[in-house]
mmCIF file of C-alpha atoms in Angstrom:
data_model
loop_
_atom_site.group_PDB
_atom_site.id
_atom_site.type_symbol
_atom_site.label_atom_id
_atom_site.label_comp_id
_atom_site.label_asym_id
_atom_site.label_seq_id
_atom_site.Cartn_x
_atom_site.Cartn_y
_atom_site.Cartn_z
ATOM 1 C CA MET I 158 50.556 -34.097 96.009
ATOM 2 C CA LYS I 159 51.137 -36.811 93.413
ATOM 3 C CA HIS I 160 47.421 -37.472 93.063
ATOM 4 C CA ILE I 161 46.275 -33.896 92.425
ATOM 5 C CA PRO I 162 47.009 -33.888 88.654
ATOM 6 C CA THR I 163 45.392 -37.305 88.269
ATOM 7 C CA ALA I 164 42.280 -36.212 90.143
ATOM 8 C CA LEU I 165 42.103 -33.048 88.060
ATOM 9 C CA VAL I 166 42.312 -34.979 84.783
ATOM 10 C CA ILE I 167 39.655 -37.464 85.918
ATOM 11 C CA GLY I 168 37.374 -34.625 87.016
ATOM 12 C CA ILE I 169 37.692 -32.780 83.709
ATOM 13 C CA PHE I 170 37.157 -35.998 81.750
ATOM 14 C CA THR I 171 34.020 -36.797 83.767
ATOM 15 C CA LEU I 172 32.664 -33.292 83.230
ATOM 16 C CA PHE I 173 33.297 -33.568 79.487
ATOM 17 C CA LEU I 174 31.482 -36.901 79.236
ATOM 18 C CA SER I 175 28.476 -35.693 81.207
ATOM 19 C CA ALA I 176 28.214 -32.595 78.992
ATOM 20 C CA GLN I 177 28.128 -34.781 75.879
ATOM 21 C CA ALA I 178 25.437 -37.025 77.342
ATOM 22 C CA ASN I 179 23.348 -34.005 78.282
ATOM 23 C CA ALA I 180 23.745 -32.508 74.802
ATOM 24 C CA HIS I 181 22.511 -35.754 73.222
ATOM 25 C CA HIS I 182 19.421 -35.702 75.449
ATOM 26 C CA HIS I 183 18.555 -32.139 74.394
ATOM 27 C CA THR I 184 19.062 -32.959 70.727
ATOM 28 C CA ALA I 185 16.674 -35.895 70.999
ATOM 29 C CA GLN I 186 14.079 -33.694 72.691
ATOM 30 C CA ALA I 187 14.470 -31.015 70.010
ATOM 31 C CA ILE I 188 13.880 -33.575 67.261
ATOM 32 C CA GLU I 189 10.862 -34.988 69.084
ATOM 33 C CA HIS I 190 9.278 -31.537 69.513
ATOM 34 C CA ALA I 191 9.999 -30.642 65.882
ATOM 35 C CA ALA I 192 8.263 -33.821 64.713
ATOM 36 C CA MET I 193 5.272 -33.078 66.916
ATOM 37 C CA ALA I 194 5.156 -29.506 65.582
ATOM 38 C CA LYS I 195 5.143 -30.850 62.027
ATOM 39 C CA ALA I 196 2.329 -33.277 62.808
ATOM 40 C CA HIS I 197 0.206 -30.569 64.418
ATOM 41 C CA GLY I 198 0.919 -28.251 61.495
ATOM 42 C CA GLU I 199 -0.361 -30.856 59.068
ATOM 43 C CA ASP I 200 -3.519 -31.149 61.185
ATOM 44 C CA GLY I 201 -4.006 -27.367 61.152
ATOM 45 C CA HIS I 202 -3.366 -26.810 64.868
ATOM 46 C CA ALA I 203 -1.384 -23.577 64.706
ATOM 47 C CA LYS I 204 -1.249 -22.858 68.467
ATOM 48 C CA VAL I 205 0.052 -26.315 69.343
ATOM 49 C CA LEU I 206 2.496 -26.169 66.425
ATOM 50 C CA LEU I 207 3.889 -22.912 67.820
ATOM 51 C CA GLN I 208 4.281 -24.386 71.314
ATOM 52 C CA HIS I 209 6.200 -27.405 70.038
ATOM 53 C CA ALA I 210 8.320 -25.274 67.720
ATOM 54 C CA LYS I 211 9.323 -23.050 70.660
ATOM 55 C CA GLU I 212 10.221 -26.105 72.748
ATOM 56 C CA ALA I 213 12.261 -27.523 69.878
ATOM 57 C CA LEU I 214 14.228 -24.278 69.655
ATOM 58 C CA LYS I 215 14.880 -24.310 73.414
ATOM 59 C CA HIS I 216 16.449 -27.750 73.163
ATOM 60 C CA ALA I 217 18.321 -27.178 69.905
#
């Protein structure tokens, strides 16, 4: 019974850290897709720009 609060705190802390790591990954993907959308927009590729813009919004 003494270890239940400790295990609970460790579990919550682990969950919090994994959520932050996952959020960072999605942010990086959103930035990457936004940059690719910009590049395709400058080249005049509207369909590809739209695809990358949608992906960027999914990850944002």
